[in-house]
């Protein structure tokens, strides 16, 4: 995803974001999916992430802009991440939680 951003390729970014979300959802990694959503909506401060040794600088490539390439951040969550999460029944609770949060942000 970082390379797609560096190259300015929105189609590649969308593809790799969906692949990443799919692999996290298949494995049932709730905490990583939550972190991904929080990064996309800007809840995770980059300076806080830089100070946190356990994070490994997870979001050095995400800017503070309202959009990522040509995508609205919330639309990425509703069109890519939530559908992938909904394929795993074990993630139903967190999927509903995130959907409600995104709806409240509109």
PDB file of N, CA and C in Angstrom:
ATOM      1  N   UNK A   1       0.827  -1.191   0.000  1.00  0.00           N
ATOM      2  CA  UNK A   1       0.000   0.000   0.000  1.00  0.00           C
ATOM      3  C   UNK A   1       0.866   1.248   0.000  1.00  0.00           C
ATOM      4  N   UNK A   2       1.958   1.208   0.756  1.00  0.00           N
ATOM      5  CA  UNK A   2       2.843   2.364   0.824  1.00  0.00           C
ATOM      6  C   UNK A   2       3.457   2.654  -0.542  1.00  0.00           C
ATOM      7  N   UNK A   3       3.824   1.620  -1.269  1.00  0.00           N
ATOM      8  CA  UNK A   3       4.399   1.809  -2.610  1.00  0.00           C
ATOM      9  C   UNK A   3       3.363   2.394  -3.562  1.00  0.00           C
ATOM     10  N   UNK A   4       2.141   1.922  -3.468  1.00  0.00           N
ATOM     11  CA  UNK A   4       1.073   2.451  -4.318  1.00  0.00           C
ATOM     12  C   UNK A   4       0.856   3.940  -4.031  1.00  0.00           C
ATOM     13  N   UNK A   5       0.927   4.323  -2.769  1.00  0.00           N
ATOM     14  CA  UNK A   5       0.808   5.741  -2.412  1.00  0.00           C
ATOM     15  C   UNK A   5       1.980   6.536  -2.967  1.00  0.00           C
ATOM     16  N   UNK A   6       3.184   5.999  -2.816  1.00  0.00           N
ATOM     17  CA  UNK A   6       4.368   6.695  -3.304  1.00  0.00           C
ATOM     18  C   UNK A   6       4.313   6.890  -4.819  1.00  0.00           C
ATOM     19  N   UNK A   7       3.757   5.909  -5.519  1.00  0.00           N
ATOM     20  CA  UNK A   7       3.648   5.992  -6.974  1.00  0.00           C
ATOM     21  C   UNK A   7       2.397   6.739  -7.431  1.00  0.00           C
ATOM     22  N   UNK A   8       1.486   7.016  -6.500  1.00  0.00           N
ATOM     23  CA  UNK A   8       0.247   7.707  -6.846  1.00  0.00           C
ATOM     24  C   UNK A   8      -0.738   6.838  -7.595  1.00  0.00           C
ATOM     25  N   UNK A   9      -0.677   5.536  -7.380  1.00  0.00           N
ATOM     26  CA  UNK A   9      -1.547   4.599  -8.093  1.00  0.00           C
ATOM     27  C   UNK A   9      -2.760   4.240  -7.240  1.00  0.00           C
ATOM     28  N   UNK A  10      -3.883   4.857  -7.528  1.00  0.00           N
ATOM     29  CA  UNK A  10      -5.085   4.607  -6.729  1.00  0.00           C
ATOM     30  C   UNK A  10      -5.628   3.190  -6.939  1.00  0.00           C
ATOM     31  N   UNK A  11      -5.509   2.655  -8.164  1.00  0.00           N
ATOM     32  CA  UNK A  11      -6.016   1.300  -8.390  1.00  0.00           C
ATOM     33  C   UNK A  11      -5.194   0.266  -7.622  1.00  0.00           C
ATOM     34  N   UNK A  12      -3.867   0.450  -7.593  1.00  0.00           N
ATOM     35  CA  UNK A  12      -3.008  -0.455  -6.824  1.00  0.00           C
ATOM     36  C   UNK A  12      -3.278  -0.333  -5.325  1.00  0.00           C
ATOM     37  N   UNK A  13      -3.465   0.892  -4.859  1.00  0.00           N
ATOM     38  CA  UNK A  13      -3.741   1.092  -3.436  1.00  0.00           C
ATOM     39  C   UNK A  13      -5.032   0.379  -3.043  1.00  0.00           C
ATOM     40  N   UNK A  14      -6.067   0.553  -3.846  1.00  0.00           N
ATOM     41  CA  UNK A  14      -7.350  -0.091  -3.572  1.00  0.00           C
ATOM     42  C   UNK A  14      -7.204  -1.617  -3.581  1.00  0.00           C
ATOM     43  N   UNK A  15      -6.467  -2.140  -4.534  1.00  0.00           N
ATOM     44  CA  UNK A  15      -6.266  -3.580  -4.636  1.00  0.00           C
ATOM     45  C   UNK A  15      -5.545  -4.111  -3.391  1.00  0.00           C
ATOM     46  N   UNK A  16      -4.424  -3.488  -3.028  1.00  0.00           N
ATOM     47  CA  UNK A  16      -3.638  -3.997  -1.903  1.00  0.00           C
ATOM     48  C   UNK A  16      -4.327  -3.767  -0.565  1.00  0.00           C
ATOM     49  N   UNK A  17      -5.089  -2.702  -0.451  1.00  0.00           N
ATOM     50  CA  UNK A  17      -5.881  -2.508   0.766  1.00  0.00           C
ATOM     51  C   UNK A  17      -6.909  -3.617   0.902  1.00  0.00           C
ATOM     52  N   UNK A  18      -7.566  -3.978  -0.183  1.00  0.00           N
ATOM     53  CA  UNK A  18      -8.559  -5.055  -0.122  1.00  0.00           C
ATOM     54  C   UNK A  18      -7.897  -6.400   0.183  1.00  0.00           C
ATOM     55  N   UNK A  19      -6.726  -6.646  -0.386  1.00  0.00           N
ATOM     56  CA  UNK A  19      -6.014  -7.898  -0.091  1.00  0.00           C
ATOM     57  C   UNK A  19      -5.577  -7.958   1.370  1.00  0.00           C
ATOM     58  N   UNK A  20      -5.101  -6.843   1.894  1.00  0.00           N
ATOM     59  CA  UNK A  20      -4.684  -6.790   3.295  1.00  0.00           C
ATOM     60  C   UNK A  20      -5.886  -6.997   4.217  1.00  0.00           C
ATOM     61  N   UNK A  21      -6.974  -6.290   3.937  1.00  0.00           N
ATOM     62  CA  UNK A  21      -8.186  -6.447   4.748  1.00  0.00           C
ATOM     63  C   UNK A  21      -8.717  -7.874   4.657  1.00  0.00           C
ATOM     64  N   UNK A  22      -8.676  -8.464   3.476  1.00  0.00           N
ATOM     65  CA  UNK A  22      -9.146  -9.832   3.289  1.00  0.00           C
ATOM     66  C   UNK A  22      -8.322 -10.816   4.114  1.00  0.00           C
ATOM     67  N   UNK A  23      -7.005 -10.670   4.073  1.00  0.00           N
ATOM     68  CA  UNK A  23      -6.159 -11.610   4.829  1.00  0.00           C
ATOM     69  C   UNK A  23      -6.344 -11.435   6.339  1.00  0.00           C
ATOM     70  N   UNK A  24      -6.505 -10.209   6.797  1.00  0.00           N
ATOM     71  CA  UNK A  24      -6.762  -9.992   8.224  1.00  0.00           C
ATOM     72  C   UNK A  24      -8.116 -10.568   8.630  1.00  0.00           C
ATOM     73  N   UNK A  25      -9.113 -10.396   7.775  1.00  0.00           N
ATOM     74  CA  UNK A  25     -10.451 -10.907   8.086  1.00  0.00           C
ATOM     75  C   UNK A  25     -10.485 -12.434   8.073  1.00  0.00           C
ATOM     76  N   UNK A  26      -9.826 -13.043   7.109  1.00  0.00           N
ATOM     77  CA  UNK A  26      -9.797 -14.508   7.037  1.00  0.00           C
ATOM     78  C   UNK A  26      -9.173 -15.092   8.301  1.00  0.00           C
ATOM     79  N   UNK A  27      -8.103 -14.461   8.757  1.00  0.00           N
ATOM     80  CA  UNK A  27      -7.411 -14.945   9.966  1.00  0.00           C
ATOM     81  C   UNK A  27      -8.101 -14.508  11.250  1.00  0.00           C
ATOM     82  N   UNK A  28      -9.041 -13.590  11.151  1.00  0.00           N
ATOM     83  CA  UNK A  28      -9.788 -13.148  12.324  1.00  0.00           C
ATOM     84  C   UNK A  28      -9.023 -12.205  13.237  1.00  0.00           C
ATOM     85  N   UNK A  29      -8.116 -11.414  12.682  1.00  0.00           N
ATOM     86  CA  UNK A  29      -7.306 -10.490  13.476  1.00  0.00           C
ATOM     87  C   UNK A  29      -8.078  -9.207  13.779  1.00  0.00           C
ATOM     88  N   UNK A  30      -8.903  -9.262  14.813  1.00  0.00           N
ATOM     89  CA  UNK A  30      -9.730  -8.113  15.204  1.00  0.00           C
ATOM     90  C   UNK A  30      -8.919  -6.874  15.500  1.00  0.00           C
ATOM     91  N   UNK A  31      -7.867  -7.025  16.285  1.00  0.00           N
ATOM     92  CA  UNK A  31      -7.096  -5.855  16.712  1.00  0.00           C
ATOM     93  C   UNK A  31      -6.396  -5.178  15.528  1.00  0.00           C
ATOM     94  N   UNK A  32      -5.901  -5.953  14.595  1.00  0.00           N
ATOM     95  CA  UNK A  32      -5.254  -5.351  13.426  1.00  0.00           C
ATOM     96  C   UNK A  32      -6.268  -4.690  12.498  1.00  0.00           C
ATOM     97  N   UNK A  33      -7.440  -5.272  12.383  1.00  0.00           N
ATOM     98  CA  UNK A  33      -8.495  -4.643  11.592  1.00  0.00           C
ATOM     99  C   UNK A  33      -8.930  -3.330  12.235  1.00  0.00           C
ATOM    100  N   UNK A  34      -9.047  -3.337  13.551  1.00  0.00           N
ATOM    101  CA  UNK A  34      -9.406  -2.118  14.282  1.00  0.00           C
ATOM    102  C   UNK A  34      -8.332  -1.050  14.079  1.00  0.00           C
ATOM    103  N   UNK A  35      -7.067  -1.444  14.136  1.00  0.00           N
ATOM    104  CA  UNK A  35      -5.967  -0.508  13.920  1.00  0.00           C
ATOM    105  C   UNK A  35      -6.007   0.055  12.505  1.00  0.00           C
ATOM    106  N   UNK A  36      -6.282  -0.791  11.532  1.00  0.00           N
ATOM    107  CA  UNK A  36      -6.374  -0.351  10.139  1.00  0.00           C
ATOM    108  C   UNK A  36      -7.487   0.684   9.976  1.00  0.00           C
ATOM    109  N   UNK A  37      -8.642   0.394  10.544  1.00  0.00           N
ATOM    110  CA  UNK A  37      -9.765   1.335  10.457  1.00  0.00           C
ATOM    111  C   UNK A  37      -9.415   2.641  11.164  1.00  0.00           C
ATOM    112  N   UNK A  38      -8.823   2.549  12.342  1.00  0.00           N
ATOM    113  CA  UNK A  38      -8.447   3.752  13.074  1.00  0.00           C
ATOM    114  C   UNK A  38      -7.421   4.584  12.309  1.00  0.00           C
ATOM    115  N   UNK A  39      -6.482   3.923  11.637  1.00  0.00           N
ATOM    116  CA  UNK A  39      -5.506   4.642  10.822  1.00  0.00           C
ATOM    117  C   UNK A  39      -6.196   5.359   9.668  1.00  0.00           C
ATOM    118  N   UNK A  40      -7.132   4.689   9.035  1.00  0.00           N
ATOM    119  CA  UNK A  40      -7.812   5.284   7.888  1.00  0.00           C
ATOM    120  C   UNK A  40      -8.687   6.471   8.271  1.00  0.00           C
ATOM    121  N   UNK A  41      -9.317   6.417   9.440  1.00  0.00           N
ATOM    122  CA  UNK A  41     -10.163   7.551   9.822  1.00  0.00           C
ATOM    123  C   UNK A  41      -9.403   8.604  10.614  1.00  0.00           C
ATOM    124  N   UNK A  42      -8.114   8.364  10.829  1.00  0.00           N
ATOM    125  CA  UNK A  42      -7.282   9.371  11.468  1.00  0.00           C
ATOM    126  C   UNK A  42      -7.310   9.376  12.975  1.00  0.00           C
ATOM    127  N   UNK A  43      -7.730   8.301  13.576  1.00  0.00           N
ATOM    128  CA  UNK A  43      -7.766   8.230  15.040  1.00  0.00           C
ATOM    129  C   UNK A  43      -6.401   7.981  15.653  1.00  0.00           C
ATOM    130  N   UNK A  44      -5.520   7.385  14.886  1.00  0.00           N
ATOM    131  CA  UNK A  44      -4.194   7.090  15.404  1.00  0.00           C
ATOM    132  C   UNK A  44      -3.268   8.212  14.978  1.00  0.00           C
ATOM    133  N   UNK A  45      -2.727   8.896  15.953  1.00  0.00           N
ATOM    134  CA  UNK A  45      -1.822  10.008  15.707  1.00  0.00           C
ATOM    135  C   UNK A  45      -0.454   9.467  15.299  1.00  0.00           C
ATOM    136  N   UNK A  46       0.104   9.996  14.211  1.00  0.00           N
ATOM    137  CA  UNK A  46       1.383   9.489  13.727  1.00  0.00           C
ATOM    138  C   UNK A  46       2.511   9.704  14.735  1.00  0.00           C
ATOM    139  N   UNK A  47       2.482  10.793  15.467  1.00  0.00           N
ATOM    140  CA  UNK A  47       3.544  11.024  16.439  1.00  0.00           C
ATOM    141  C   UNK A  47       3.450  10.032  17.580  1.00  0.00           C
ATOM    142  N   UNK A  48       2.227   9.692  17.973  1.00  0.00           N
ATOM    143  CA  UNK A  48       2.052   8.683  19.017  1.00  0.00           C
ATOM    144  C   UNK A  48       2.546   7.330  18.533  1.00  0.00           C
ATOM    145  N   UNK A  49       2.267   7.030  17.249  1.00  0.00           N
ATOM    146  CA  UNK A  49       2.716   5.767  16.685  1.00  0.00           C
ATOM    147  C   UNK A  49       4.237   5.726  16.622  1.00  0.00           C
ATOM    148  N   UNK A  50       4.878   6.847  16.305  1.00  0.00           N
ATOM    149  CA  UNK A  50       6.336   6.890  16.222  1.00  0.00           C
ATOM    150  C   UNK A  50       6.972   6.644  17.585  1.00  0.00           C
ATOM    151  N   UNK A  51       6.327   7.119  18.647  1.00  0.00           N
ATOM    152  CA  UNK A  51       6.862   6.947  19.995  1.00  0.00           C
ATOM    153  C   UNK A  51       6.646   5.545  20.530  1.00  0.00           C
ATOM    154  N   UNK A  52       5.659   4.844  20.006  1.00  0.00           N
ATOM    155  CA  UNK A  52       5.304   3.519  20.503  1.00  0.00           C
ATOM    156  C   UNK A  52       6.175   2.464  19.828  1.00  0.00           C
ATOM    157  N   UNK A  53       7.052   1.838  20.585  1.00  0.00           N
ATOM    158  CA  UNK A  53       7.964   0.843  20.024  1.00  0.00           C
ATOM    159  C   UNK A  53       7.229  -0.393  19.512  1.00  0.00           C
ATOM    160  N   UNK A  54       6.117  -0.762  20.149  1.00  0.00           N
ATOM    161  CA  UNK A  54       5.406  -1.977  19.749  1.00  0.00           C
ATOM    162  C   UNK A  54       4.687  -1.818  18.416  1.00  0.00           C
ATOM    163  N   UNK A  55       4.432  -0.594  18.003  1.00  0.00           N
ATOM    164  CA  UNK A  55       3.692  -0.377  16.758  1.00  0.00           C
ATOM    165  C   UNK A  55       4.556  -0.596  15.532  1.00  0.00           C
ATOM    166  N   UNK A  56       5.856  -0.410  15.659  1.00  0.00           N
ATOM    167  CA  UNK A  56       6.732  -0.571  14.513  1.00  0.00           C
ATOM    168  C   UNK A  56       6.470   0.447  13.422  1.00  0.00           C
ATOM    169  N   UNK A  57       6.062   1.670  13.788  1.00  0.00           N
ATOM    170  CA  UNK A  57       5.762   2.728  12.819  1.00  0.00           C
ATOM    171  C   UNK A  57       4.765   2.249  11.772  1.00  0.00           C
ATOM    172  N   UNK A  58       3.618   1.837  12.214  1.00  0.00           N
ATOM    173  CA  UNK A  58       2.613   1.263  11.325  1.00  0.00           C
ATOM    174  C   UNK A  58       2.115   2.212  10.247  1.00  0.00           C
ATOM    175  N   UNK A  59       2.011   3.480  10.549  1.00  0.00           N
ATOM    176  CA  UNK A  59       1.350   4.356   9.575  1.00  0.00           C
ATOM    177  C   UNK A  59       2.216   5.522   9.132  1.00  0.00           C
ATOM    178  N   UNK A  60       3.469   5.308   8.877  1.00  0.00           N
ATOM    179  CA  UNK A  60       4.336   6.371   8.396  1.00  0.00           C
ATOM    180  C   UNK A  60       3.890   6.876   7.032  1.00  0.00           C
ATOM    181  N   UNK A  61       3.172   6.073   6.292  1.00  0.00           N
ATOM    182  CA  UNK A  61       2.797   6.398   4.923  1.00  0.00           C
ATOM    183  C   UNK A  61       1.435   7.066   4.801  1.00  0.00           C
ATOM    184  N   UNK A  62       0.710   7.186   5.887  1.00  0.00           N
ATOM    185  CA  UNK A  62      -0.616   7.813   5.830  1.00  0.00           C
ATOM    186  C   UNK A  62      -0.492   9.285   6.209  1.00  0.00           C
ATOM    187  N   UNK A  63      -0.973  10.152   5.368  1.00  0.00           N
ATOM    188  CA  UNK A  63      -0.922  11.585   5.649  1.00  0.00           C
ATOM    189  C   UNK A  63      -2.145  11.997   6.463  1.00  0.00           C
ATOM    190  N   UNK A  64      -2.199  13.267   6.790  1.00  0.00           N
ATOM    191  CA  UNK A  64      -3.332  13.796   7.544  1.00  0.00           C
ATOM    192  C   UNK A  64      -4.425  14.330   6.621  1.00  0.00           C
ATOM    193  N   UNK A  65      -4.269  14.175   5.326  1.00  0.00           N
ATOM    194  CA  UNK A  65      -5.232  14.691   4.356  1.00  0.00           C
ATOM    195  C   UNK A  65      -6.579  13.993   4.492  1.00  0.00           C
ATOM    196  N   UNK A  66      -7.617  14.675   4.066  1.00  0.00           N
ATOM    197  CA  UNK A  66      -8.977  14.117   4.143  1.00  0.00           C
ATOM    198  C   UNK A  66      -9.171  12.952   3.180  1.00  0.00           C
ATOM    199  N   UNK A  67      -8.355  12.913   2.138  1.00  0.00           N
ATOM    200  CA  UNK A  67      -8.464  11.855   1.137  1.00  0.00           C
ATOM    201  C   UNK A  67      -7.126  11.142   0.991  1.00  0.00           C
ATOM    202  N   UNK A  68      -7.206   9.876   0.630  1.00  0.00           N
ATOM    203  CA  UNK A  68      -6.011   9.107   0.289  1.00  0.00           C
ATOM    204  C   UNK A  68      -6.083   8.865  -1.210  1.00  0.00           C
ATOM    205  N   UNK A  69      -5.143   9.454  -1.924  1.00  0.00           N
ATOM    206  CA  UNK A  69      -5.173   9.479  -3.384  1.00  0.00           C
ATOM    207  C   UNK A  69      -6.515  10.063  -3.805  1.00  0.00           C
ATOM    208  N   UNK A  70      -7.331   9.319  -4.524  1.00  0.00           N
ATOM    209  CA  UNK A  70      -8.629   9.856  -4.947  1.00  0.00           C
ATOM    210  C   UNK A  70      -9.779   9.331  -4.086  1.00  0.00           C
ATOM    211  N   UNK A  71      -9.467   8.661  -2.986  1.00  0.00           N
ATOM    212  CA  UNK A  71     -10.481   7.993  -2.173  1.00  0.00           C
ATOM    213  C   UNK A  71     -10.806   8.762  -0.904  1.00  0.00           C
ATOM    214  N   UNK A  72     -12.077   8.814  -0.599  1.00  0.00           N
ATOM    215  CA  UNK A  72     -12.517   9.308   0.700  1.00  0.00           C
ATOM    216  C   UNK A  72     -12.223   8.211   1.719  1.00  0.00           C
ATOM    217  N   UNK A  73     -11.663   8.588   2.844  1.00  0.00           N
ATOM    218  CA  UNK A  73     -11.258   7.601   3.842  1.00  0.00           C
ATOM    219  C   UNK A  73     -12.429   6.748   4.334  1.00  0.00           C
ATOM    220  N   UNK A  74     -13.563   7.372   4.616  1.00  0.00           N
ATOM    221  CA  UNK A  74     -14.722   6.616   5.107  1.00  0.00           C
ATOM    222  C   UNK A  74     -15.268   5.672   4.043  1.00  0.00           C
ATOM    223  N   UNK A  75     -15.215   6.122   2.794  1.00  0.00           N
ATOM    224  CA  UNK A  75     -15.702   5.273   1.705  1.00  0.00           C
ATOM    225  C   UNK A  75     -14.828   4.033   1.542  1.00  0.00           C
ATOM    226  N   UNK A  76     -13.528   4.158   1.770  1.00  0.00           N
ATOM    227  CA  UNK A  76     -12.647   2.989   1.734  1.00  0.00           C
ATOM    228  C   UNK A  76     -13.078   1.963   2.779  1.00  0.00           C
ATOM    229  N   UNK A  77     -13.436   2.449   3.942  1.00  0.00           N
ATOM    230  CA  UNK A  77     -13.851   1.543   5.019  1.00  0.00           C
ATOM    231  C   UNK A  77     -15.172   0.871   4.669  1.00  0.00           C
ATOM    232  N   UNK A  78     -16.133   1.662   4.192  1.00  0.00           N
ATOM    233  CA  UNK A  78     -17.447   1.083   3.900  1.00  0.00           C
ATOM    234  C   UNK A  78     -17.470   0.223   2.646  1.00  0.00           C
ATOM    235  N   UNK A  79     -16.611   0.520   1.678  1.00  0.00           N
ATOM    236  CA  UNK A  79     -16.654  -0.245   0.429  1.00  0.00           C
ATOM    237  C   UNK A  79     -15.661  -1.398   0.374  1.00  0.00           C
ATOM    238  N   UNK A  80     -14.612  -1.355   1.192  1.00  0.00           N
ATOM    239  CA  UNK A  80     -13.605  -2.416   1.133  1.00  0.00           C
ATOM    240  C   UNK A  80     -13.495  -3.183   2.443  1.00  0.00           C
ATOM    241  N   UNK A  81     -13.259  -2.490   3.524  1.00  0.00           N
ATOM    242  CA  UNK A  81     -12.938  -3.172   4.784  1.00  0.00           C
ATOM    243  C   UNK A  81     -14.154  -3.856   5.403  1.00  0.00           C
ATOM    244  N   UNK A  82     -15.257  -3.151   5.516  1.00  0.00           N
ATOM    245  CA  UNK A  82     -16.451  -3.759   6.125  1.00  0.00           C
ATOM    246  C   UNK A  82     -16.945  -4.971   5.331  1.00  0.00           C
ATOM    247  N   UNK A  83     -17.025  -4.908   3.989  1.00  0.00           N
ATOM    248  CA  UNK A  83     -17.436  -6.112   3.252  1.00  0.00           C
ATOM    249  C   UNK A  83     -16.506  -7.310   3.473  1.00  0.00           C
ATOM    250  N   UNK A  84     -15.204  -7.067   3.553  1.00  0.00           N
ATOM    251  CA  UNK A  84     -14.275  -8.176   3.810  1.00  0.00           C
ATOM    252  C   UNK A  84     -14.471  -8.734   5.216  1.00  0.00           C
ATOM    253  N   UNK A  85     -14.682  -7.856   6.180  1.00  0.00           N
ATOM    254  CA  UNK A  85     -14.888  -8.306   7.554  1.00  0.00           C
ATOM    255  C   UNK A  85     -16.186  -9.095   7.693  1.00  0.00           C
ATOM    256  N   UNK A  86     -17.188  -8.709   6.938  1.00  0.00           N
ATOM    257  CA  UNK A  86     -18.488  -9.366   7.064  1.00  0.00           C
ATOM    258  C   UNK A  86     -18.470 -10.803   6.541  1.00  0.00           C
ATOM    259  N   UNK A  87     -17.425 -11.184   5.837  1.00  0.00           N
ATOM    260  CA  UNK A  87     -17.311 -12.560   5.355  1.00  0.00           C
ATOM    261  C   UNK A  87     -16.918 -13.538   6.451  1.00  0.00           C
ATOM    262  N   UNK A  88     -16.429 -13.014   7.573  1.00  0.00           N
ATOM    263  CA  UNK A  88     -16.046 -13.855   8.706  1.00  0.00           C
ATOM    264  C   UNK A  88     -17.052 -13.642   9.831  1.00  0.00           C
ATOM    265  N   UNK A  89     -17.821 -14.645  10.100  1.00  0.00           N
ATOM    266  CA  UNK A  89     -18.885 -14.535  11.101  1.00  0.00           C
ATOM    267  C   UNK A  89     -18.350 -14.210  12.497  1.00  0.00           C
ATOM    268  N   UNK A  90     -17.137 -14.632  12.791  1.00  0.00           N
ATOM    269  CA  UNK A  90     -16.540 -14.352  14.102  1.00  0.00           C
ATOM    270  C   UNK A  90     -16.266 -12.854  14.300  1.00  0.00           C
ATOM    271  N   UNK A  91     -16.236 -12.104  13.206  1.00  0.00           N
ATOM    272  CA  UNK A  91     -15.980 -10.671  13.289  1.00  0.00           C
ATOM    273  C   UNK A  91     -17.254  -9.834  13.261  1.00  0.00           C
ATOM    274  N   UNK A  92     -18.386 -10.482  13.439  1.00  0.00           N
ATOM    275  CA  UNK A  92     -19.668  -9.790  13.319  1.00  0.00           C
ATOM    276  C   UNK A  92     -19.813  -8.628  14.291  1.00  0.00           C
ATOM    277  N   UNK A  93     -19.392  -8.808  15.529  1.00  0.00           N
ATOM    278  CA  UNK A  93     -19.537  -7.762  16.543  1.00  0.00           C
ATOM    279  C   UNK A  93     -18.722  -6.525  16.176  1.00  0.00           C
ATOM    280  N   UNK A  94     -17.451  -6.722  15.856  1.00  0.00           N
ATOM    281  CA  UNK A  94     -16.599  -5.578  15.526  1.00  0.00           C
ATOM    282  C   UNK A  94     -16.996  -4.940  14.195  1.00  0.00           C
ATOM    283  N   UNK A  95     -17.499  -5.742  13.267  1.00  0.00           N
ATOM    284  CA  UNK A  95     -17.968  -5.205  11.989  1.00  0.00           C
ATOM    285  C   UNK A  95     -19.139  -4.263  12.218  1.00  0.00           C
ATOM    286  N   UNK A  96     -20.096  -4.674  13.042  1.00  0.00           N
ATOM    287  CA  UNK A  96     -21.232  -3.813  13.366  1.00  0.00           C
ATOM    288  C   UNK A  96     -20.785  -2.556  14.104  1.00  0.00           C
ATOM    289  N   UNK A  97     -19.845  -2.719  15.015  1.00  0.00           N
ATOM    290  CA  UNK A  97     -19.300  -1.589  15.775  1.00  0.00           C
ATOM    291  C   UNK A  97     -18.696  -0.544  14.838  1.00  0.00           C
ATOM    292  N   UNK A  98     -17.867  -0.999  13.914  1.00  0.00           N
ATOM    293  CA  UNK A  98     -17.211  -0.097  12.976  1.00  0.00           C
ATOM    294  C   UNK A  98     -18.229   0.561  12.047  1.00  0.00           C
ATOM    295  N   UNK A  99     -19.203  -0.213  11.571  1.00  0.00           N
ATOM    296  CA  UNK A  99     -20.228   0.356  10.687  1.00  0.00           C
ATOM    297  C   UNK A  99     -21.011   1.473  11.390  1.00  0.00           C
ATOM    298  N   UNK A 100     -21.336   1.271  12.647  1.00  0.00           N
ATOM    299  CA  UNK A 100     -22.050   2.295  13.407  1.00  0.00           C
ATOM    300  C   UNK A 100     -21.173   3.526  13.607  1.00  0.00           C
ATOM    301  N   UNK A 101     -19.898   3.323  13.909  1.00  0.00           N
ATOM    302  CA  UNK A 101     -18.976   4.455  14.083  1.00  0.00           C
ATOM    303  C   UNK A 101     -18.836   5.270  12.800  1.00  0.00           C
ATOM    304  N   UNK A 102     -18.704   4.597  11.683  1.00  0.00           N
ATOM    305  CA  UNK A 102     -18.548   5.292  10.400  1.00  0.00           C
ATOM    306  C   UNK A 102     -19.821   6.053  10.066  1.00  0.00           C
ATOM    307  N   UNK A 103     -20.958   5.460  10.321  1.00  0.00           N
ATOM    308  CA  UNK A 103     -22.232   6.144  10.067  1.00  0.00           C
ATOM    309  C   UNK A 103     -22.364   7.387  10.949  1.00  0.00           C
ATOM    310  N   UNK A 104     -21.884   7.304  12.177  1.00  0.00           N
ATOM    311  CA  UNK A 104     -21.953   8.444  13.095  1.00  0.00           C
ATOM    312  C   UNK A 104     -21.017   9.576  12.672  1.00  0.00           C
ATOM    313  N   UNK A 105     -19.954   9.258  11.951  1.00  0.00           N
ATOM    314  CA  UNK A 105     -19.012  10.273  11.500  1.00  0.00           C
ATOM    315  C   UNK A 105     -19.532  11.090  10.324  1.00  0.00           C
ATOM    316  N   UNK A 106     -20.532  10.588   9.643  1.00  0.00           N
ATOM    317  CA  UNK A 106     -21.069  11.305   8.466  1.00  0.00           C
ATOM    318  C   UNK A 106     -21.878  12.445   8.871  1.00  0.00           C
TER     319      UNK A 106
END
